Short mmCIF file of C-alpha atoms and ligand atoms in Angstrom, two decimals:
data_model
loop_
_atom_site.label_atom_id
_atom_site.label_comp_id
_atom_site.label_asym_id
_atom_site.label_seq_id
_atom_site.Cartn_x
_atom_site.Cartn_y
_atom_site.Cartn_z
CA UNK Y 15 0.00 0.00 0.00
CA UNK Y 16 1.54 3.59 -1.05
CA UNK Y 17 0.05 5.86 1.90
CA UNK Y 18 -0.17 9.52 1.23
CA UNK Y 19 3.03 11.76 1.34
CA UNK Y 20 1.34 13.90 3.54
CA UNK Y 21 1.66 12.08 6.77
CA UNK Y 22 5.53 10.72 5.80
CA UNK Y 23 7.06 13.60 7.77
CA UNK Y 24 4.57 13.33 10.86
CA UNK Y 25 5.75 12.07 13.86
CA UNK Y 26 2.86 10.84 16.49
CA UNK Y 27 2.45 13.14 19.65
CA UNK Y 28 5.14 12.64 21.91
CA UNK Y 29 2.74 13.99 25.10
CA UNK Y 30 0.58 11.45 24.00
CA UNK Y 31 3.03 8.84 23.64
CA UNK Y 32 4.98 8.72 26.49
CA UNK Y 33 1.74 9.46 28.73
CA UNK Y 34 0.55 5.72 27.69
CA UNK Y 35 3.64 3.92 27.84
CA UNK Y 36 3.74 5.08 31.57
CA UNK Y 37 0.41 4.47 32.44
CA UNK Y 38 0.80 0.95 30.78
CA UNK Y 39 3.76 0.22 32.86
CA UNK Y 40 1.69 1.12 35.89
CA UNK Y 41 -1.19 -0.89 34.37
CA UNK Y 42 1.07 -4.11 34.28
CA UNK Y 43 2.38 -3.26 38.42
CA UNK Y 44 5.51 -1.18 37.53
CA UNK Y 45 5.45 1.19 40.42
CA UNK Y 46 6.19 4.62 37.95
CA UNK Y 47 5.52 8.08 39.16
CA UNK Y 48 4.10 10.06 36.14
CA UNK Y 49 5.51 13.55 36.03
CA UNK Y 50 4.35 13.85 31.62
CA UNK Y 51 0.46 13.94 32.65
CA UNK Y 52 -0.77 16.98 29.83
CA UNK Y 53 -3.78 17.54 31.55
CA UNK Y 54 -5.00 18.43 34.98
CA UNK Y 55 -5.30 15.66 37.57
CA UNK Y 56 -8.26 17.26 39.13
CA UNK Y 57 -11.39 15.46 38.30
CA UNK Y 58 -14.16 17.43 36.16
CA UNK Y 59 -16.91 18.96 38.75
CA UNK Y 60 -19.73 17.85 39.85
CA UNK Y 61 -21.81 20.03 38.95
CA UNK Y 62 -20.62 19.96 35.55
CA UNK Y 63 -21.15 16.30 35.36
CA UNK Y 64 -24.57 16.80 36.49
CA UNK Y 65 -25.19 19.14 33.24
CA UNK Y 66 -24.18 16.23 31.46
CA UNK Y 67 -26.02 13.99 32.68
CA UNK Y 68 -28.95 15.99 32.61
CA UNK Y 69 -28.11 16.49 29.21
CA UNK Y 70 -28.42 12.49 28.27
CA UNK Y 71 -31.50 12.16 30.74
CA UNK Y 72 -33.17 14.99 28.62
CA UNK Y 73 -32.71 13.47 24.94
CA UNK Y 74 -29.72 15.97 24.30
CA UNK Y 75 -28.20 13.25 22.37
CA UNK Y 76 -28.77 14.61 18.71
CA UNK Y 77 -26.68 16.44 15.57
CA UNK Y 78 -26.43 20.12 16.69
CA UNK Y 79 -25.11 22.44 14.27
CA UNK Y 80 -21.70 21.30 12.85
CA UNK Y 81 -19.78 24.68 14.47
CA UNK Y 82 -22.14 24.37 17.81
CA UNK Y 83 -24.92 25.42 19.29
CA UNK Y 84 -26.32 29.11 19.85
CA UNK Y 85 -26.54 29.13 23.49
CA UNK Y 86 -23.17 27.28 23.88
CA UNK Y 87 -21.46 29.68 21.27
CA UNK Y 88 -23.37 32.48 23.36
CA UNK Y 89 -21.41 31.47 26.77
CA UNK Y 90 -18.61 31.84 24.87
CA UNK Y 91 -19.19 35.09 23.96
CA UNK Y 92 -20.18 36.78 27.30
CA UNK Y 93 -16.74 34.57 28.21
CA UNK Y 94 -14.51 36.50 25.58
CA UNK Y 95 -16.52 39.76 27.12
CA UNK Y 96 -16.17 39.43 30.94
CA UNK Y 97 -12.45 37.64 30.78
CA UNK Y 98 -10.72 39.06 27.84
CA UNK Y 99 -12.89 42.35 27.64
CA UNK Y 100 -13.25 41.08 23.73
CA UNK Y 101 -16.49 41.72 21.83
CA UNK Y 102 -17.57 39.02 19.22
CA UNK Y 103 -20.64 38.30 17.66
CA UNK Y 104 -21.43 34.39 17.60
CA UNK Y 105 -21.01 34.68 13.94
CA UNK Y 106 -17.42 34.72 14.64
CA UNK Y 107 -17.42 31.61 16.89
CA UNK Y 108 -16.95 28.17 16.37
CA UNK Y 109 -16.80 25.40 18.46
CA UNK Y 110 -14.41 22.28 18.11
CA UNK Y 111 -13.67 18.95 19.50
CA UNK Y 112 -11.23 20.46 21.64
CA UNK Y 113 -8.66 23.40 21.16
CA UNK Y 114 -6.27 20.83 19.57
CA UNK Y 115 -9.31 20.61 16.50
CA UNK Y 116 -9.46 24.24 16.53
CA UNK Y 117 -6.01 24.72 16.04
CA UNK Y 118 -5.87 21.90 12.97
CA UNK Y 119 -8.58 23.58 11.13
CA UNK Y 120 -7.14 26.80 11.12
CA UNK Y 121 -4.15 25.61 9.91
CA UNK Y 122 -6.39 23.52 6.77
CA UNK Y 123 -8.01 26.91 6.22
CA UNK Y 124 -5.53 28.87 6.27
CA UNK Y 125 -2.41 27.33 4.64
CA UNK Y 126 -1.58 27.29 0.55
CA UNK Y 127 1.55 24.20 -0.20
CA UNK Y 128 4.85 26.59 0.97
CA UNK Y 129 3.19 29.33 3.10
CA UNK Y 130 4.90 29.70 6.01
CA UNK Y 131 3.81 29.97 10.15
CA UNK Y 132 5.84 31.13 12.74
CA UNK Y 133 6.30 29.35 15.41
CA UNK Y 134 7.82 30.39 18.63
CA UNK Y 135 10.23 27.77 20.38
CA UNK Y 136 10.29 26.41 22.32
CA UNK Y 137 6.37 25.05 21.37
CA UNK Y 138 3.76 22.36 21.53
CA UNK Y 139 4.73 19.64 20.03
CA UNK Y 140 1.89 19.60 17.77
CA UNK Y 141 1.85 23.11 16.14
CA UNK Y 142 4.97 22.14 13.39
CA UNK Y 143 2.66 18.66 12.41
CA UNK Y 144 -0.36 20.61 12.13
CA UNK Y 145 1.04 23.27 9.85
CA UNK Y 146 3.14 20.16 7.45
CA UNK Y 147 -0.60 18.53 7.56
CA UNK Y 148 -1.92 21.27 6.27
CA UNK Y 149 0.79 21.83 3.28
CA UNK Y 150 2.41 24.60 5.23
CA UNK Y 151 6.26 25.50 6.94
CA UNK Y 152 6.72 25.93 9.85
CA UNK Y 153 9.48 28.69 10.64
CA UNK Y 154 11.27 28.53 14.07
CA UNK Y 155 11.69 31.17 15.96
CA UNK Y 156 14.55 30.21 18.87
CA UNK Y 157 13.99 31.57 22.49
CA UNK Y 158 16.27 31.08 25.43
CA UNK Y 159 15.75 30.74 29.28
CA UNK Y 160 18.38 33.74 29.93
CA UNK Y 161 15.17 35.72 28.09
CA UNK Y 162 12.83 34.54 29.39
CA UNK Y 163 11.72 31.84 26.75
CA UNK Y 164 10.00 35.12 24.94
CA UNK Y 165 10.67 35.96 21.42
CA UNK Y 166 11.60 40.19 20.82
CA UNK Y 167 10.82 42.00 17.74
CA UNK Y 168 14.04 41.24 16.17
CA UNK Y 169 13.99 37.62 16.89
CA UNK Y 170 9.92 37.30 15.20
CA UNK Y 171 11.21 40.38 11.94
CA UNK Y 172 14.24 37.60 11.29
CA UNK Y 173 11.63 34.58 10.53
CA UNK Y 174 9.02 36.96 8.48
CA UNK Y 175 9.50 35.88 4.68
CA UNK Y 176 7.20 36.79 1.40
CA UNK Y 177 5.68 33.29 2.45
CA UNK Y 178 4.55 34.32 5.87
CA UNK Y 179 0.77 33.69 6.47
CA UNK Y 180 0.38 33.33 10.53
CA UNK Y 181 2.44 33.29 13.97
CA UNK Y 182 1.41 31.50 16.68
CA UNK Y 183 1.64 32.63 20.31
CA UNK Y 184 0.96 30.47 23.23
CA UNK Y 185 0.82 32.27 26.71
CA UNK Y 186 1.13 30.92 29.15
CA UNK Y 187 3.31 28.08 27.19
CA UNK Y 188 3.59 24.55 27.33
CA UNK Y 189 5.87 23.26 27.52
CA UNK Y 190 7.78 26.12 29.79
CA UNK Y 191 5.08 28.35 31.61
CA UNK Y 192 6.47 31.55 29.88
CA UNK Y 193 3.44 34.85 30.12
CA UNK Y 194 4.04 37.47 27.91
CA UNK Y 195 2.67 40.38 28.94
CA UNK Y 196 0.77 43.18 27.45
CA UNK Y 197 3.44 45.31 26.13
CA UNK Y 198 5.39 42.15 25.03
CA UNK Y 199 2.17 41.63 23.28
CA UNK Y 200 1.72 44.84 21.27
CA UNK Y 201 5.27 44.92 19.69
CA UNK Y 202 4.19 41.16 18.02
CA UNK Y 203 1.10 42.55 17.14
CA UNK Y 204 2.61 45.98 15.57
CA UNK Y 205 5.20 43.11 13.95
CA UNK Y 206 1.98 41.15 12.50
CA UNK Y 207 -0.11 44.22 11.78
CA UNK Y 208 2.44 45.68 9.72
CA UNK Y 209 3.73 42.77 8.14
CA UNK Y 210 -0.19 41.39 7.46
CA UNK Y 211 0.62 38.23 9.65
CA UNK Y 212 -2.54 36.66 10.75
CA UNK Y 213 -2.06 35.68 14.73
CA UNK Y 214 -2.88 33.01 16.08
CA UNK Y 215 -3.54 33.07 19.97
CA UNK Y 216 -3.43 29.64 22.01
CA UNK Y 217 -5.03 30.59 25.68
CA UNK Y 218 -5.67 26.79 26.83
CA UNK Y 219 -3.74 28.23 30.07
CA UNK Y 220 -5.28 31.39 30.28
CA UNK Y 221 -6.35 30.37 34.05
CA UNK Y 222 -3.39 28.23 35.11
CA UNK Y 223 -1.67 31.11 36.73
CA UNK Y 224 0.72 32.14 39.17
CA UNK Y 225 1.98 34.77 41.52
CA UNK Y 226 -1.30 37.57 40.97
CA UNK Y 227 -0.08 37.50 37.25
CA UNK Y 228 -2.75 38.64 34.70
CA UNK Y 229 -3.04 36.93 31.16
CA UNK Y 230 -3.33 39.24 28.81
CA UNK Y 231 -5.13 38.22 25.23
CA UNK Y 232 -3.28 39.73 22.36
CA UNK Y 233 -6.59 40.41 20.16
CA UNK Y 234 -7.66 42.79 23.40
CA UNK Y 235 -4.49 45.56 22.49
CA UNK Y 236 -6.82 47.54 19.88
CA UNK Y 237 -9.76 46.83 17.76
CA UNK Y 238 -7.14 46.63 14.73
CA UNK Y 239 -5.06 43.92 16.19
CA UNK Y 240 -8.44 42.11 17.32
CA UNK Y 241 -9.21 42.18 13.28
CA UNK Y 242 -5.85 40.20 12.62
CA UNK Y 243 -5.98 37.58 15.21
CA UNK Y 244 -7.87 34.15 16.20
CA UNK Y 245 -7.98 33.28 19.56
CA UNK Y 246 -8.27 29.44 20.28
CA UNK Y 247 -9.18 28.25 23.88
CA UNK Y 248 -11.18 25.16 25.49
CA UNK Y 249 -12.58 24.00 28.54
CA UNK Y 250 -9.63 21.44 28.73
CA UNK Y 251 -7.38 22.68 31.13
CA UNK Y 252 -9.35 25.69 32.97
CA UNK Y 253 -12.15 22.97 34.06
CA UNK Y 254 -10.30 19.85 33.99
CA UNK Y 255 -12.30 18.86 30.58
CA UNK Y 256 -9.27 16.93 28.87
CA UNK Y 257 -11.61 13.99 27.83
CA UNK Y 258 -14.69 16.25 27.14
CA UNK Y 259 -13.12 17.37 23.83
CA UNK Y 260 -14.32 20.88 23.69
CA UNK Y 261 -12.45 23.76 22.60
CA UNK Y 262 -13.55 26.90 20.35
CA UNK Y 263 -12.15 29.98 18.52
CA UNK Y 264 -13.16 33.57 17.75
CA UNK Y 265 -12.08 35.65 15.22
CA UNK Y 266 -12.48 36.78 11.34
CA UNK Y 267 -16.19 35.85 10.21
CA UNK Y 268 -15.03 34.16 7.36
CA UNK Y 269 -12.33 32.36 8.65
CA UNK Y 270 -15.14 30.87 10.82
CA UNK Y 271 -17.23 30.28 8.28
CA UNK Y 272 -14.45 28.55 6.48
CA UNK Y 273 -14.08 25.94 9.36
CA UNK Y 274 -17.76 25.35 9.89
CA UNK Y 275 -17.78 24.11 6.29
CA UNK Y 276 -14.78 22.19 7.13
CA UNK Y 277 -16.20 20.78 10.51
CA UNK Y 278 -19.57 20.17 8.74
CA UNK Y 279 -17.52 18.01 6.30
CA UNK Y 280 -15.31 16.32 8.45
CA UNK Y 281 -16.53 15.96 12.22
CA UNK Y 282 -19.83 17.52 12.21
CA UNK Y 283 -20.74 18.71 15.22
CA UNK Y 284 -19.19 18.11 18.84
CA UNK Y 285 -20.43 15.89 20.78
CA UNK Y 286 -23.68 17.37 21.90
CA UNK Y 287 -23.39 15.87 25.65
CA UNK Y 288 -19.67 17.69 26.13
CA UNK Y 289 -21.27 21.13 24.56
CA UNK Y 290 -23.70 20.82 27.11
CA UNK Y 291 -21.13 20.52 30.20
CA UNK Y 292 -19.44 23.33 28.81
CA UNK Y 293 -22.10 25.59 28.30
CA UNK Y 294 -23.19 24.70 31.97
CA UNK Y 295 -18.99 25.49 32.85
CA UNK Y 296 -18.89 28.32 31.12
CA UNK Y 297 -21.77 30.37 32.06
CA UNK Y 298 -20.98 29.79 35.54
CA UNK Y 299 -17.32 30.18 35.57
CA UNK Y 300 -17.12 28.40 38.34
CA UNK Y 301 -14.37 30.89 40.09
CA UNK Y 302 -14.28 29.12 43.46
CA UNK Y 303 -12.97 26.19 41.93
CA UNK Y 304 -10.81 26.80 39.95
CA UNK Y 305 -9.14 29.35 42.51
CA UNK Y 306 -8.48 26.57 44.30
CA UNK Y 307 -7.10 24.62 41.53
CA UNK Y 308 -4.87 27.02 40.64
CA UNK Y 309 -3.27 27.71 43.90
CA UNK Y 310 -2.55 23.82 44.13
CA UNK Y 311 -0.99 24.19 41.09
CA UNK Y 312 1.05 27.18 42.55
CA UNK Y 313 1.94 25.40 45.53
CA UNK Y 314 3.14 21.86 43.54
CA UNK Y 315 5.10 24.59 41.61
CA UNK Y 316 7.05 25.83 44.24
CA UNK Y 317 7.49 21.83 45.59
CA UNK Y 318 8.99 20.75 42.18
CA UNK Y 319 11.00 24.07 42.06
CA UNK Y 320 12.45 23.67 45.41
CA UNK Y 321 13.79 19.82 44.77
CA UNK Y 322 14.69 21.02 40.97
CA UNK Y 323 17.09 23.26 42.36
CA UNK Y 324 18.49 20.67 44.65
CA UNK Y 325 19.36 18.20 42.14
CA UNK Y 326 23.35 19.12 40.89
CA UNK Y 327 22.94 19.72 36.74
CA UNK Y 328 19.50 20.47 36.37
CA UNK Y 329 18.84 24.10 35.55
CA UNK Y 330 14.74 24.50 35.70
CA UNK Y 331 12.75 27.78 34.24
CA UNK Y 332 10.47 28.70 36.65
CA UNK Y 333 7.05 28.58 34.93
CA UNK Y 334 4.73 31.67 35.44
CA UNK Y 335 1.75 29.60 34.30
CA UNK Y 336 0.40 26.42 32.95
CA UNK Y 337 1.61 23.13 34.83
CA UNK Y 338 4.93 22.36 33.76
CA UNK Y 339 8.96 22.97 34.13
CA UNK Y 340 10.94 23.09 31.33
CA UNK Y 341 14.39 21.84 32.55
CA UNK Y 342 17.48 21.93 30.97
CA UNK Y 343 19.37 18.80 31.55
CA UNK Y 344 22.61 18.91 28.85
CA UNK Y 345 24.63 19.00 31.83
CA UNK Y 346 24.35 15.33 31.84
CA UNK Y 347 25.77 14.82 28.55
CA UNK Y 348 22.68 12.27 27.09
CA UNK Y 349 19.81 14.02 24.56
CA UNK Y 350 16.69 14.67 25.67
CA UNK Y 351 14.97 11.54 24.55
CA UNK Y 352 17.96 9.29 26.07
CA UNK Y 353 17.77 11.22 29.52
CA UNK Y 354 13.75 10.62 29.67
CA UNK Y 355 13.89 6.45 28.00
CA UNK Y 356 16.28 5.73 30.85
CA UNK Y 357 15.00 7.68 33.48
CA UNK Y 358 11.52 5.76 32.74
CA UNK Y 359 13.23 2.38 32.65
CA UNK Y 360 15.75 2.47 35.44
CA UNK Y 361 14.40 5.04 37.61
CA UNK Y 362 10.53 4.54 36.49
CA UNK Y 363 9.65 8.36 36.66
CA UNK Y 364 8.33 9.48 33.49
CA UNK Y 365 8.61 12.75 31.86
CA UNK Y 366 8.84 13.93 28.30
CA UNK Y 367 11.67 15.08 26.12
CA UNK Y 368 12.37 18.10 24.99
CA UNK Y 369 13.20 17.30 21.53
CA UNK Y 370 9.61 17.33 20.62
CA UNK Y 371 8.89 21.09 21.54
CA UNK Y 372 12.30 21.92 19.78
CA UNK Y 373 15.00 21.83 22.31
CA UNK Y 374 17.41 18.43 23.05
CA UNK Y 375 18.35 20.37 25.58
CA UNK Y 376 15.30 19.97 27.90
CA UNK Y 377 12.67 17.85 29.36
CA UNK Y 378 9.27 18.85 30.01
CA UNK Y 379 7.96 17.91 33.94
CA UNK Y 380 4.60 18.21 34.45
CA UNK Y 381 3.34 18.73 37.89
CA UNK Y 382 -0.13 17.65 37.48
CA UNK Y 383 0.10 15.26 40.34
CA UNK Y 384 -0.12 15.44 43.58
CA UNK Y 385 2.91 16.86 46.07
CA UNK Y 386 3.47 13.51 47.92
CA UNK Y 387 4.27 11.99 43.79
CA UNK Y 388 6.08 14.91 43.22
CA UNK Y 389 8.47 14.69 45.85
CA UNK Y 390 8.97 10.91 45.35
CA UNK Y 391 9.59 11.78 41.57
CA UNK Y 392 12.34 14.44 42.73
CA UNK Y 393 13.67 11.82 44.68
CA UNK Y 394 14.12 9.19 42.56
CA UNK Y 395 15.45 11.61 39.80
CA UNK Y 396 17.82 13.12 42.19
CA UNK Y 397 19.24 9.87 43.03
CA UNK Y 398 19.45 8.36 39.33
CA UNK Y 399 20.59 11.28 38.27
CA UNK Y 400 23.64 11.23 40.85
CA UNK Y 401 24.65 8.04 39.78
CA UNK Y 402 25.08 9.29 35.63
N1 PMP U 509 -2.75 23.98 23.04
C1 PMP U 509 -1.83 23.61 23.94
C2 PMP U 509 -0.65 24.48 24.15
C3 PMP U 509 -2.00 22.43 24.68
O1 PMP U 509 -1.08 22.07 25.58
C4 PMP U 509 -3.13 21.64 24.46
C5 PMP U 509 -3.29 20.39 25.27
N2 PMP U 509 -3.32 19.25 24.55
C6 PMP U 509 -4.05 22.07 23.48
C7 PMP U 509 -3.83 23.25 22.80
C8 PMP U 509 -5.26 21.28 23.11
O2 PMP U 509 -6.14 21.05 24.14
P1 PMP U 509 -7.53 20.32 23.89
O3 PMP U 509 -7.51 19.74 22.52
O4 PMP U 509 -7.62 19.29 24.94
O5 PMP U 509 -8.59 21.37 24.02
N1 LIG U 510 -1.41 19.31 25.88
C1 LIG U 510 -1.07 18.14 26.57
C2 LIG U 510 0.44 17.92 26.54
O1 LIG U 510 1.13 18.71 25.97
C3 LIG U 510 -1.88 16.94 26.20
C4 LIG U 510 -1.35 15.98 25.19
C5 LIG U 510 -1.57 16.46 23.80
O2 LIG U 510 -2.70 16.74 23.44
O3 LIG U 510 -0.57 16.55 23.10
O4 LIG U 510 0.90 17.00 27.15
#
């Protein structure tokens, strides 16, 4: 069988990958501490649940519209309104089957064979396999930890080529926590104004954050910059959703269009059940919650952070947001996917390699676990590491 050329250069998820084999091990009695977990440990809430389930009880189990339904799409707008002080008509909202499906049909949309996106490293490991999917290049912008894992104007002007359709910003990042802030914010968006570079705004984290930070959405700097940007988020991570598979986008009405033809093509519509949940999530924001999430995740921060520090080569980035440390380990002398096969099979703590999200250098530790597997991960990691 000759399979298509399209997929000969894409590599499966890494996150993904890794986050089975360990949870396999553990299946068959390995006693492995996951530290690669992409997704919040928390379970959904209840009351959320209960929307669901109300949801099923009630017949909602039919074809809704293949980009959503109104009152879901209208949740997200008073959303985009109270959080991110954005106006949007529903016209110029689509829901997804998660962010990750938002994100893939804006690249189908958007990219011609050879146009190019710019992508900001280090990144999620799926951006560069989305963009090849959809015929495009992706253009690599490199970052370091001395700066803050934040690309300047000169770094973003040095990657801009006749071929340059979008740039995609992630804030807070995976895989290394990095915020950029509102002014950091405006000189991309003067870069991508000027240059006609559609933006492309990844908020999954928007609440995963630390310290009284603020997350600033780029399309909120001026009505002009609003025009030139998509902003892609998802119940996911702010409501411990992972397995719902919701996610949506707002921006350009025919962009949106676009991917509602594409959607009504491909998936059709989300599962009705999940838009349901999220609707019920949504509306209520369910601040409380969350709050309390968040600080959890603050305090496992500081945890990992503390025993990071403590262990002789590794040289963390403190992560501002999201729930993981980017850590360079090339003190060691092994790459990135060497370091994390044989830390999984001698020490059995898994995490993921940084080679994936563009630098051998690093390994991504997630600290969606609890502190008590945290500190037994540090420990074991400390003492393999000693012995390298
Ligand atoms: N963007 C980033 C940066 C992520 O880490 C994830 C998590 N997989 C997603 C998008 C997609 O999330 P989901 O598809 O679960 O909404
Ligand atoms: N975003 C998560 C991660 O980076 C989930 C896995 C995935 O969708 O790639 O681990």
């Amino acid at each position: 069988m000759k399979y298509s050329a399209r997929m000969d250069e894409v590599k499966p998820s890494a996150t993904l990958a890794i986050t089975s084999k360990a949870k396999a091990l553990r299946a068959s009695g390995e006693d492995v501490i996951i530290l690669a977990a992409g997704e919040p440990d928390f379970d959904t809430p209840e009351e959320v649940k209960k929307a669901a389930i109300e949801a099923v009880n009630s017949g909602d189990t039919k074809y809704t519209p293949a980009g959503g339904r109104l009152s879901l799409k209208e949740a997200i707008k008073r959303k985009f309104k109270d959080d991110n002080s954005l106006d949007y008509d529903v016209s110029e909202i689509v829901v997804s089957s998660g962010a990750k499906h938002s994100l893939y049909n804006i690249f189908q949309v958007i990219c011609n064979d050879g146009d190019e996106v710019i992508i900001i490293h280090p990144y999620w490991v799926s951006y560069p396999e989305m963009v090849r999917l959809a015929g495009g290049v992706p253009k690599f912008v490199k970052t370091s930890a001395e700066k803050g894992f934040k690309a300047g104007e000169e770094d973003i002007l040095s990657a801009v080529s006749g071929r340059t359709k979008a740039l995609v910003i992630n804030s807070p990042s995976n895989p290394c926590g990095a915020i950029y802030s509102r002014e950091d914010l405006r000189k991309i968006a003067k870069i991508c104004i000027e240059k006609d570079i559609l933006i492309i705004s990844d908020e999954i984290y928007e609440k995963i954050i630390f310290d009284g930070q603020e997350h600033a959405s780029i399309a909120s700097i001026s009505p002009e910059v609003k025009a030139k940007t998509i902003v892609v988020n998802g119940v996911s991570k702010s409501f411990s959703m992972t397995g719902w598979r919701i996610g949506y986008m707002a921006g350009d009405k025919e962009m949106i269009k676009k991917v509602n033809t594409l959607q009504s093509h491909s998936t059709s519509n989300p599962c009705s059940i999940s838009q349901a949940a999220a609707e019920y999530a949504i509306s209520k924001g369910l601040t409380e919650e969350m709050e309390r999430n968040c600080s959890k995740f603050q305090e496992r921060r500081d945890v990992l952070m503390k025993g990071l520090l403590s262990i002789d080569k590794a040289k963390p980035f403190k992560p501002e947001g999201a729930f993981y440390f980017f850590c360079d380990i090339s003190g060691y002398g092994l790459d990135s996917m060497t370091f994390a096969e044989r830390l999984l099979d001698e020490a059995k703590v898994a995490v993921i390699p940084g080679a994936p999200f563009g630098d051998d250098r690093f390994i991504r530790i997630s600290f969606a676990t609890d502190v008590d597997t945290i500190k037994k991960g540090i420990t074991r990691i400390k003492e393999w590491a000693g012995s390298l």
